[in-house]
Tab-separated table of C-alpha atoms and ligand atoms in Angstrom:
chain	number	residue	atom	x	y	z
A	708	MET	CA	-40.108	13.975	-20.861
A	709	ARG	CA	-41.241	12.643	-24.209
A	710	GLY	CA	-37.721	12.670	-25.626
A	711	ASN	CA	-36.398	10.473	-22.806
A	712	SER	CA	-39.226	7.986	-22.901
A	713	PRO	CA	-38.475	4.532	-24.273
A	714	LEU	CA	-41.973	4.515	-25.793
A	715	PRO	CA	-42.249	5.464	-29.456
A	716	GLN	CA	-43.995	8.765	-30.194
A	717	GLY	CA	-47.759	8.530	-30.472
A	718	GLU	CA	-48.233	5.391	-28.359
A	719	GLY	CA	-51.510	6.917	-27.261
A	720	GLN	CA	-50.845	7.053	-23.490
A	721	GLY	CA	-52.152	9.819	-21.270
A	722	GLU	CA	-49.516	12.178	-19.819
A	723	GLY	CA	-49.945	10.694	-16.294
A	724	GLU	CA	-49.355	7.129	-17.434
A	725	LEU	CA	-46.368	8.184	-19.513
A	726	ASN	CA	-44.744	9.845	-16.502
A	727	ALA	CA	-45.266	6.811	-14.305
A	728	SER	CA	-43.723	4.484	-16.848
A	729	ALA	CA	-40.863	6.873	-17.600
A	730	MET	CA	-40.111	7.309	-13.870
A	731	HIS	CA	-39.806	3.578	-13.528
A	732	THR	CA	-37.130	3.412	-16.197
A	733	PHE	CA	-35.128	6.158	-14.475
A	734	ALA	CA	-34.171	3.828	-11.636
A	735	PRO	CA	-30.744	2.213	-12.084
A	736	PRO	CA	-30.695	-1.506	-12.966
A	737	ARG	CA	-31.698	-3.707	-10.023
A	738	GLY	CA	-28.916	-4.002	-7.464
A	739	MET	CA	-26.891	-1.109	-8.944
A	740	ARG	CA	-26.558	2.287	-7.322
A	741	ASP	CA	-26.583	5.930	-8.352
A	742	PHE	CA	-24.432	8.223	-6.257
A	743	TYR	CA	-26.093	11.629	-5.962
A	744	PRO	CA	-23.681	14.295	-4.643
A	745	GLU	CA	-24.514	13.645	-0.952
A	746	ASP	CA	-24.079	9.877	-1.492
A	747	PHE	CA	-20.868	10.545	-3.363
A	748	ARG	CA	-19.530	12.614	-0.454
A	749	ALA	CA	-20.283	9.773	1.987
A	750	ARG	CA	-18.580	7.279	-0.333
A	751	ASP	CA	-15.635	9.616	-0.680
A	752	ALA	CA	-15.271	9.798	3.134
A	753	LEU	CA	-15.073	5.984	3.233
A	754	PHE	CA	-12.605	5.840	0.349
A	755	SER	CA	-10.453	8.483	2.074
A	756	ALA	CA	-10.387	6.401	5.283
A	757	TRP	CA	-9.371	3.341	3.241
A	758	ARG	CA	-6.717	5.226	1.252
A	759	GLU	CA	-5.211	6.983	4.249
A	760	THR	CA	-5.051	3.713	6.211
A	761	ALA	CA	-3.384	1.931	3.288
A	762	ARG	CA	-0.814	4.720	3.130
A	763	LEU	CA	-0.130	4.584	6.878
A	764	TRP	CA	0.332	0.812	6.733
A	765	GLY	CA	2.698	0.948	3.777
A	766	PHE	CA	0.472	-0.353	0.965
A	767	GLU	CA	0.870	0.987	-2.594
A	768	GLU	CA	-2.229	1.639	-4.686
A	769	TYR	CA	-2.838	-0.055	-8.053
A	770	ASP	CA	-5.763	-0.694	-10.385
A	771	ALA	CA	-6.892	-3.117	-13.103
A	772	PRO	CA	-9.698	-3.073	-15.694
A	773	VAL	CA	-13.288	-3.637	-14.577
A	774	VAL	CA	-13.678	-5.913	-17.614
A	775	GLU	CA	-11.570	-9.080	-17.552
A	776	THR	CA	-11.350	-12.162	-19.747
A	777	LEU	CA	-13.872	-14.769	-18.686
A	778	ASP	CA	-11.095	-17.372	-18.758
A	779	LEU	CA	-9.287	-15.670	-15.899
A	780	LEU	CA	-12.390	-15.473	-13.719
A	781	GLU	CA	-13.963	-18.861	-14.318
A	782	ARG	CA	-13.075	-21.592	-11.839
A	783	LYS	CA	-14.270	-25.137	-11.601
A	784	ALA	CA	-14.382	-25.419	-7.814
A	785	GLY	CA	-18.167	-25.000	-7.480
A	786	GLU	CA	-18.010	-21.610	-5.789
A	787	GLU	CA	-21.089	-19.400	-5.562
A	788	ILE	CA	-19.141	-16.541	-7.160
A	789	SER	CA	-18.741	-18.508	-10.433
A	790	GLU	CA	-22.519	-18.579	-10.839
A	791	GLN	CA	-22.756	-14.832	-10.305
A	792	ILE	CA	-20.499	-13.560	-13.081
A	793	TYR	CA	-21.864	-10.974	-15.514
A	794	ALA	CA	-20.401	-12.474	-18.689
A	795	PHE	CA	-20.696	-11.244	-22.269
A	796	GLN	CA	-18.980	-11.336	-25.639
A	797	ASP	CA	-17.377	-8.359	-27.325
A	798	LYS	CA	-18.008	-7.673	-30.992
A	799	SER	CA	-15.148	-10.012	-31.949
A	800	GLY	CA	-16.642	-12.860	-29.941
A	801	ARG	CA	-14.139	-12.690	-27.038
A	802	GLY	CA	-15.497	-14.025	-23.757
A	803	LEU	CA	-15.361	-11.184	-21.245
A	804	ALA	CA	-16.886	-10.428	-17.861
A	805	LEU	CA	-17.350	-7.679	-15.299
A	806	ARG	CA	-15.012	-8.646	-12.465
A	807	PRO	CA	-16.809	-10.154	-9.448
A	808	GLU	CA	-13.621	-9.697	-7.356
A	809	LEU	CA	-10.150	-8.264	-7.875
A	810	THR	CA	-7.930	-11.168	-6.762
A	811	PRO	CA	-7.642	-12.937	-10.162
A	812	SER	CA	-6.668	-9.599	-11.779
A	813	LEU	CA	-4.046	-9.026	-9.077
A	814	ALA	CA	-2.687	-12.529	-9.692
A	815	ARG	CA	-2.602	-11.860	-13.463
A	816	MET	CA	-0.715	-8.586	-12.949
A	817	ILE	CA	1.815	-10.237	-10.608
A	818	ILE	CA	2.408	-13.180	-12.951
A	819	ALA	CA	2.924	-10.812	-15.902
A	820	ARG	CA	5.866	-9.199	-14.070
A	821	GLN	CA	6.854	-11.950	-11.651
A	822	GLY	CA	10.501	-11.756	-12.715
A	823	ALA	CA	10.688	-7.965	-12.423
A	824	LEU	CA	8.720	-7.015	-9.300
A	825	SER	CA	10.449	-7.026	-5.921
A	826	PHE	CA	8.805	-9.097	-3.228
A	827	PRO	CA	7.261	-9.067	-0.742
A	828	LEU	CA	4.949	-6.397	-2.075
A	829	LYS	CA	2.028	-4.756	-0.323
A	830	TRP	CA	-0.661	-3.503	-2.685
A	831	SER	CA	-4.006	-1.864	-2.141
A	832	ALA	CA	-6.899	-1.050	-4.491
A	833	ILE	CA	-10.472	0.200	-4.446
A	834	ALA	CA	-12.264	-1.816	-7.104
A	835	GLN	CA	-15.865	-1.796	-8.261
A	836	CYS	CA	-17.020	-5.416	-8.491
A	837	PHE	CA	-20.175	-6.937	-9.970
A	838	ARG	CA	-21.983	-10.091	-8.851
A	839	TYR	CA	-25.400	-11.267	-9.932
A	840	GLU	CA	-26.328	-11.855	-6.305
A	841	ARG	CA	-29.591	-12.653	-4.570
A	842	MET	CA	-30.261	-9.322	-2.929
A	843	THR	CA	-30.240	-9.322	0.841
A	844	ARG	CA	-29.255	-6.824	3.494
A	845	GLY	CA	-25.724	-5.627	2.772
A	846	ARG	CA	-25.541	-7.364	-0.610
A	847	LYS	CA	-25.977	-5.614	-3.944
A	848	ARG	CA	-25.129	-6.500	-7.518
A	849	GLU	CA	-22.369	-3.932	-7.608
A	850	HIS	CA	-20.111	-2.844	-4.782
A	851	TYR	CA	-16.796	-1.171	-4.181
A	852	GLN	CA	-14.235	-3.359	-2.501
A	853	TRP	CA	-11.057	-2.234	-0.773
A	854	ASN	CA	-8.412	-4.874	-1.341
A	855	LEU	CA	-5.224	-5.287	0.668
A	856	ASP	CA	-2.791	-7.974	-0.422
A	857	ILE	CA	0.736	-8.986	0.498
A	858	VAL	CA	2.471	-11.138	-2.087
A	859	GLY	CA	5.700	-13.075	-1.510
A	860	GLU	CA	5.672	-13.431	2.279
A	861	GLU	CA	5.451	-16.812	4.044
A	862	SER	CA	5.370	-15.507	7.602
A	863	VAL	CA	2.198	-14.857	9.572
A	864	LEU	CA	3.225	-11.241	9.963
A	865	ALA	CA	1.601	-10.828	6.518
A	866	GLU	CA	-1.790	-11.915	7.937
A	867	ALA	CA	-1.234	-9.622	10.927
A	868	GLU	CA	-0.473	-6.642	8.677
A	869	VAL	CA	-3.530	-6.950	6.417
A	870	LEU	CA	-5.802	-7.620	9.400
A	871	GLY	CA	-4.304	-4.764	11.389
A	872	ALA	CA	-4.821	-2.339	8.508
A	873	ALA	CA	-8.470	-3.346	7.965
A	874	ILE	CA	-9.179	-3.007	11.688
A	875	ALA	CA	-7.402	0.365	11.742
A	876	ALA	CA	-9.678	1.589	8.920
A	877	LEU	CA	-12.772	0.575	10.900
A	878	ARG	CA	-11.403	2.348	13.972
A	879	ARG	CA	-10.701	5.423	11.862
A	880	LEU	CA	-14.380	5.369	10.879
A	881	GLY	CA	-15.324	5.491	14.560
A	882	LEU	CA	-15.966	1.808	15.333
A	883	SER	CA	-14.508	-0.137	18.261
A	884	HIS	CA	-14.252	-3.774	19.374
A	885	GLU	CA	-17.708	-3.349	20.895
A	886	ASP	CA	-19.094	-2.801	17.395
A	887	PHE	CA	-17.276	-5.492	15.397
A	888	ARG	CA	-15.028	-8.540	15.775
A	889	VAL	CA	-12.893	-10.599	13.439
A	890	ARG	CA	-13.361	-14.374	13.477
A	891	VAL	CA	-10.206	-16.244	12.585
A	892	GLY	CA	-10.037	-19.853	11.411
A	893	SER	CA	-7.624	-21.891	9.333
A	894	ARG	CA	-8.171	-24.188	6.386
A	895	ALA	CA	-4.719	-25.670	7.040
A	896	VAL	CA	-5.774	-26.611	10.586
A	897	LEU	CA	-8.996	-28.122	9.263
A	898	ALA	CA	-7.007	-30.084	6.682
A	899	GLY	CA	-4.794	-31.424	9.503
A	900	LEU	CA	-7.796	-32.401	11.616
A	901	PHE	CA	-9.535	-34.090	8.686
A	902	ALA	CA	-6.355	-35.969	7.738
A	903	ARG	CA	-5.976	-37.300	11.307
A	904	SER	CA	-9.548	-38.557	11.077
A	905	GLY	CA	-8.781	-40.432	7.872
A	906	ILE	CA	-10.870	-38.205	5.593
A	907	ALA	CA	-9.464	-38.296	2.034
A	908	PRO	CA	-7.553	-35.064	1.195
A	909	GLU	CA	-8.488	-34.846	-2.503
A	910	HIS	CA	-11.956	-33.527	-1.758
A	911	PHE	CA	-10.749	-30.944	0.740
A	912	THR	CA	-11.628	-27.821	-1.296
A	913	ALA	CA	-15.083	-29.114	-2.181
A	914	LEU	CA	-15.554	-30.009	1.472
A	915	CYS	CA	-14.642	-26.471	2.529
A	916	LEU	CA	-17.061	-24.929	0.028
A	917	ALA	CA	-19.847	-27.200	1.301
A	918	LEU	CA	-19.057	-26.418	4.947
A	919	ASP	CA	-18.971	-22.684	4.211
A	920	LYS	CA	-22.685	-22.931	3.369
A	921	ARG	CA	-23.519	-23.883	6.986
A	922	GLY	CA	-25.926	-21.344	8.405
A	923	LYS	CA	-27.228	-20.510	4.917
A	924	ILE	CA	-28.572	-24.066	4.399
A	925	SER	CA	-29.489	-26.693	7.006
A	926	ASP	CA	-26.894	-29.125	8.395
A	927	ASP	CA	-28.845	-31.944	6.729
A	928	GLN	CA	-28.387	-30.239	3.358
A	929	VAL	CA	-24.674	-29.795	4.134
A	930	ARG	CA	-24.471	-33.546	4.937
A	931	GLU	CA	-26.122	-34.156	1.573
A	932	LEU	CA	-23.403	-32.087	-0.161
A	933	LEU	CA	-20.704	-33.954	1.771
A	934	ARG	CA	-22.236	-37.271	0.750
A	935	ALA	CA	-22.126	-36.124	-2.895
A	936	GLU	CA	-18.389	-35.552	-2.347
A	937	GLY	CA	-17.965	-39.119	-1.122
A	938	VAL	CA	-17.846	-38.256	2.594
A	939	GLY	CA	-19.791	-40.976	4.419
A	940	GLU	CA	-22.144	-40.498	7.373
A	941	ALA	CA	-19.511	-41.421	10.004
A	942	ASP	CA	-16.873	-39.100	8.507
A	943	ALA	CA	-19.415	-36.278	8.217
A	944	GLY	CA	-20.147	-36.760	11.917
A	945	ARG	CA	-16.437	-36.372	12.695
A	946	VAL	CA	-16.223	-33.234	10.509
A	947	PHE	CA	-19.051	-31.606	12.488
A	948	GLU	CA	-17.439	-32.670	15.732
A	949	MET	CA	-14.192	-30.919	14.730
A	950	LEU	CA	-16.024	-27.768	13.750
A	951	ALA	CA	-17.411	-27.720	17.267
A	952	LEU	CA	-13.913	-27.246	18.758
A	953	ARG	CA	-14.269	-23.918	20.511
A	954	SER	CA	-10.765	-22.894	21.543
A	955	LEU	CA	-7.265	-22.986	20.181
A	956	GLU	CA	-6.332	-25.109	23.214
A	957	ASP	CA	-8.920	-27.729	22.159
A	958	VAL	CA	-7.220	-27.822	18.752
A	959	ASP	CA	-3.774	-28.034	20.404
A	960	GLY	CA	-4.999	-31.171	22.143
A	961	ARG	CA	-5.791	-32.826	18.811
A	962	LEU	CA	-2.954	-31.517	16.603
A	963	ALA	CA	-0.005	-31.073	18.960
A	964	GLY	CA	3.085	-29.747	17.159
A	965	ASP	CA	1.252	-28.930	13.909
A	966	SER	CA	2.725	-25.869	12.144
A	967	ALA	CA	-0.710	-24.591	11.071
A	968	VAL	CA	-1.784	-24.440	14.724
A	969	ALA	CA	1.498	-22.711	15.626
A	970	ASP	CA	0.732	-20.117	12.903
A	971	LEU	CA	-2.605	-19.331	14.535
A	972	HIS	CA	-0.931	-18.871	17.938
A	973	THR	CA	1.644	-16.579	16.294
A	974	LEU	CA	-1.084	-14.503	14.632
A	975	PHE	CA	-2.842	-13.952	17.969
A	976	ASP	CA	0.532	-12.977	19.521
A	977	HIS	CA	1.298	-10.545	16.687
A	978	ALA	CA	-2.185	-9.033	16.983
A	979	ARG	CA	-1.566	-8.395	20.681
A	980	ASP	CA	1.834	-6.843	19.941
A	981	LEU	CA	0.404	-4.631	17.176
A	982	GLY	CA	-2.408	-3.472	19.483
A	983	PHE	CA	-5.497	-5.164	18.027
A	984	GLY	CA	-5.590	-8.483	19.918
A	985	GLN	CA	-8.952	-7.603	21.478
A	986	TYR	CA	-10.581	-7.633	18.016
A	987	LEU	CA	-9.777	-11.260	17.132
A	988	ASP	CA	-11.725	-14.397	18.100
A	989	PHE	CA	-10.712	-17.938	17.201
A	990	ASP	CA	-13.459	-19.653	15.178
A	991	LEU	CA	-12.760	-22.795	13.205
A	992	THR	CA	-16.147	-22.566	11.443
A	993	VAL	CA	-14.902	-19.593	9.397
A	994	ILE	CA	-14.000	-21.283	6.124
A	995	ARG	CA	-14.787	-18.753	3.337
A	996	GLY	CA	-16.655	-19.394	0.116
A	997	LEU	CA	-13.748	-19.018	-2.324
A	998	GLY	CA	-11.797	-22.088	-3.360
A	999	TYR	CA	-8.290	-20.611	-3.449
A	1000	TYR	CA	-7.636	-20.102	0.276
A	1001	THR	CA	-5.049	-22.462	1.734
A	1002	GLY	CA	-4.285	-21.314	5.290
A	1003	ILE	CA	-5.539	-18.822	7.847
A	1004	VAL	CA	-8.929	-17.343	6.887
A	1005	PHE	CA	-10.920	-14.604	8.573
A	1006	GLU	CA	-14.136	-12.589	8.428
A	1007	ALA	CA	-15.223	-9.474	10.330
A	1008	PHE	CA	-18.780	-9.169	11.617
A	1009	ASP	CA	-20.773	-6.598	13.563
A	1010	THR	CA	-21.117	-7.800	17.164
A	1011	ALA	CA	-24.921	-7.566	17.073
A	1012	GLY	CA	-24.898	-10.091	14.200
A	1013	ARG	CA	-27.236	-8.021	12.022
A	1014	PHE	CA	-25.152	-7.938	8.846
A	1015	ARG	CA	-23.162	-10.185	6.569
A	1016	ALA	CA	-19.359	-9.990	6.656
A	1017	ILE	CA	-17.786	-6.524	6.733
A	1018	PHE	CA	-14.558	-7.879	5.286
A	1019	GLY	CA	-13.045	-11.265	4.613
A	1020	GLY	CA	-9.824	-12.797	3.396
A	1021	GLY	CA	-6.979	-15.145	4.109
A	1022	ARG	CA	-3.911	-16.871	2.765
A	1023	TYR	CA	-3.957	-18.190	-0.806
A	1024	ASP	CA	-0.549	-19.670	-1.562
A	1025	ASN	CA	-1.516	-21.655	-4.685
A	1026	LEU	CA	-3.466	-19.162	-6.812
A	1027	LEU	CA	-0.485	-17.881	-8.812
A	1028	SER	CA	0.666	-21.411	-9.702
A	1029	THR	CA	-2.902	-22.490	-10.516
A	1030	LEU	CA	-3.085	-19.629	-13.026
A	1031	GLY	CA	0.255	-20.534	-14.620
A	1032	GLY	CA	2.715	-18.439	-12.610
A	1033	GLU	CA	5.373	-19.486	-10.145
A	1034	ARG	CA	4.100	-20.521	-6.751
A	1035	MET	CA	4.256	-17.591	-4.351
A	1036	PRO	CA	2.706	-17.083	-0.909
A	1037	CYS	CA	-0.132	-14.522	-0.841
A	1038	VAL	CA	-2.364	-13.075	1.857
A	1039	GLY	CA	-5.164	-10.585	1.354
A	1040	LEU	CA	-8.651	-9.383	2.062
A	1041	GLY	CA	-11.631	-7.652	0.488
A	1042	PHE	CA	-13.631	-5.041	2.417
A	1043	GLY	CA	-16.868	-3.888	0.784
A	1044	ASP	CA	-18.494	-0.463	1.029
A	1045	VAL	CA	-22.091	-1.643	1.487
A	1046	VAL	CA	-22.113	-3.390	4.872
A	1047	VAL	CA	-19.823	-0.903	6.577
A	1048	MET	CA	-21.950	2.055	5.438
A	1049	GLU	CA	-25.146	0.329	6.622
A	1050	LEU	CA	-23.493	-0.503	9.948
A	1051	LEU	CA	-22.220	3.053	10.418
A	1052	ALA	CA	-25.711	4.424	9.661
A	1053	GLN	CA	-27.293	1.979	12.116
A	1054	LEU	CA	-24.883	3.052	14.862
A	1055	GLY	CA	-25.425	6.754	14.123
A	1056	LYS	CA	-21.836	7.091	12.923
A	1057	ALA	CA	-22.357	7.735	9.216
A	1058	PRO	CA	-19.566	9.971	7.883
A	1059	ALA	CA	-20.380	13.694	7.775
A	1060	THR	CA	-21.353	14.759	4.285
A	1061	ALA	CA	-21.044	18.542	4.455
A	1062	ARG	CA	-20.195	20.037	1.091
A	1063	GLY	CA	-16.928	21.598	2.206
A	1064	LEU	CA	-17.400	24.726	0.121
A	1065	GLU	CA	-15.439	27.714	1.430
A	1066	TYR	CA	-17.159	30.613	-0.332
A	1067	ALA	CA	-20.354	31.401	-2.218
A	1068	VAL	CA	-20.300	34.641	-4.211
A	1069	GLY	CA	-23.567	36.249	-5.276
A	1070	TYR	CA	-24.634	39.596	-6.755
A	1071	MET	CA	-27.811	41.658	-6.587
A	1072	ASP	CA	-28.028	42.745	-10.216
A	1073	GLU	CA	-26.417	42.119	-13.570
A	1074	PRO	CA	-24.084	45.181	-13.449
A	1075	SER	CA	-22.392	43.781	-10.309
A	1076	ARG	CA	-21.777	40.405	-11.974
A	1077	ASN	CA	-18.361	41.354	-13.338
A	1078	LEU	CA	-17.140	42.338	-9.920
A	1079	ALA	CA	-18.463	39.055	-8.465
A	1080	MET	CA	-16.666	37.137	-11.210
A	1081	GLN	CA	-13.409	38.898	-10.373
A	1082	VAL	CA	-13.837	38.052	-6.672
A	1083	ALA	CA	-14.524	34.409	-7.533
A	1084	ALA	CA	-11.503	34.298	-9.857
A	1085	ARG	CA	-9.235	35.703	-7.148
A	1086	LEU	CA	-10.501	33.253	-4.502
A	1087	ARG	CA	-10.072	30.249	-6.818
A	1088	ALA	CA	-6.586	31.380	-7.845
A	1089	GLY	CA	-5.735	31.509	-4.123
A	1090	GLY	CA	-6.830	27.910	-3.702
A	1091	GLU	CA	-10.185	28.650	-2.008
A	1092	SER	CA	-13.263	26.825	-3.259
A	1093	CYS	CA	-15.946	29.189	-4.466
A	1094	ASP	CA	-19.408	28.748	-5.941
A	1095	LEU	CA	-20.307	31.718	-8.134
A	1096	ALA	CA	-24.050	32.402	-8.420
A	1097	LEU	CA	-25.197	31.787	-11.985
A	1098	ALA	CA	-27.833	34.554	-11.834
A	1099	ALA	CA	-28.489	37.730	-9.856
A	1100	GLU	CA	-30.267	37.009	-6.563
B	753	HAM	P1	-15.407	-11.910	-0.583
B	753	HAM	O1	-15.616	-12.437	0.798
B	753	HAM	O2	-16.155	-12.552	-1.678
B	753	HAM	O3	-13.857	-11.957	-0.854
B	753	HAM	O4	-15.745	-10.358	-0.580
B	753	HAM	C1	-15.094	-9.493	0.313
B	753	HAM	C2	-16.065	-8.456	0.857
B	753	HAM	O5	-16.665	-7.755	-0.214
B	753	HAM	C3	-17.237	-8.998	1.661
B	753	HAM	O6	-16.877	-9.248	2.999
B	753	HAM	C4	-18.200	-7.837	1.534
B	753	HAM	O7	-17.804	-6.775	2.390
B	753	HAM	C5	-17.976	-7.362	0.120
B	753	HAM	N1	-18.936	-7.952	-0.825
B	753	HAM	C6	-18.822	-9.103	-1.520
B	753	HAM	N2	-19.909	-9.308	-2.302
B	753	HAM	C7	-20.721	-8.247	-2.100
B	753	HAM	C8	-22.002	-7.848	-2.629
B	753	HAM	N3	-22.645	-8.588	-3.517
B	753	HAM	N4	-22.535	-6.685	-2.183
B	753	HAM	C9	-21.893	-5.925	-1.283
B	753	HAM	N5	-20.683	-6.229	-0.766
B	753	HAM	C10	-20.110	-7.382	-1.158
B	753	HAM	C11	-13.264	-11.617	-2.035
B	753	HAM	O8	-13.832	-11.056	-2.941
B	753	HAM	C12	-11.785	-11.903	-2.078
B	753	HAM	N6	-11.315	-11.665	-3.450
B	753	HAM	C13	-11.067	-11.034	-1.064
B	753	HAM	C14	-9.569	-11.248	-1.087
B	753	HAM	C15	-8.634	-10.354	-1.513
B	753	HAM	N7	-8.954	-12.346	-0.697
B	753	HAM	C16	-7.646	-12.178	-0.873
B	753	HAM	N8	-7.431	-10.976	-1.367
């Protein structure tokens, strides 16, 4: 115990006090998790469901470093995520950070080989991400995030494919449309509605980020944010009125012939044809808290409304050009491990975490040990898992 204690030798504490203080330091940093073997097995079951679904839906797996340059991750749009970055300098003074999300790294990788890759591409990754987040239910300071992205495809079939795959993974884990639903909105539709109301387009992104905070802060505070963006009281009133449009038909009435509305209709048609129409609900108030989305956006929630989003994503057609690449249409989503595991536990559907060991070989006394070792060696050579007792029992 003494050797592991952060206290210098001879600090004069009693043994009891020393243990208490040492125990405290054995917890992981706040918001970070240890994975003991049973936790690891549960995580592995989730990762297997993600990986197998990605394979079935034709996504290829990739990876990127957990540490990225701060330059790549920093954005000026006033997003919450920018405030949550774990940033540091390396010994040469380079500005680096633990990635809070994978999308900028994906964009960097695409841009680096934009002339050589063949598009459209469908990529998938399981990435550990870090955000200095206020801790609430379902939110930690580190999480694993399954990412599905399609790069280089304009058509709404891209949205349908990433959504269909994420829903398929949840079904694979034992959940149905009674347990969760996906709310689908569109920033492009909102932009059209705002434009028809005479609201200036240059503040659109800031407006979206302010509106995304609805529910977390009061509507009066949101109005305050809108005012700071130069949106007057009357315009703010119209914005809220538009967000109250409940059905796609209501939107049709206001934006007849608009291609962004047609895209939403097409997505709902595709979802029906691909067999997951019953999971989608139209909801214009889904806006998303990241600045780069440009079109259809979506978030999945448990139907009882107990948790934060299970997954979220959308179309982001301008991110590559913003980062210095050629403009290219992109659609994707991030699906974290924390909420889904809490939801599965709540519904009594947590993945089984049996050890999956085929054989255990023991021996009564030391002379039999050699024989036991030979048995274990033969089993392992035959591809059977085997735990050999380390002492006579
Ligand atoms: P996001 O909505 O910030 O999107 O995160 C996606 C998902 O990651 C959330 O729905 C949630 O499941 C999980 N998540 C995020 N933060 C935390 C946290 N602090 N603790 C636990 N889970 C968390 C993005 O990150 C986008 N980059 C997704 C994307 C990919 N868009 C296009 N491609």
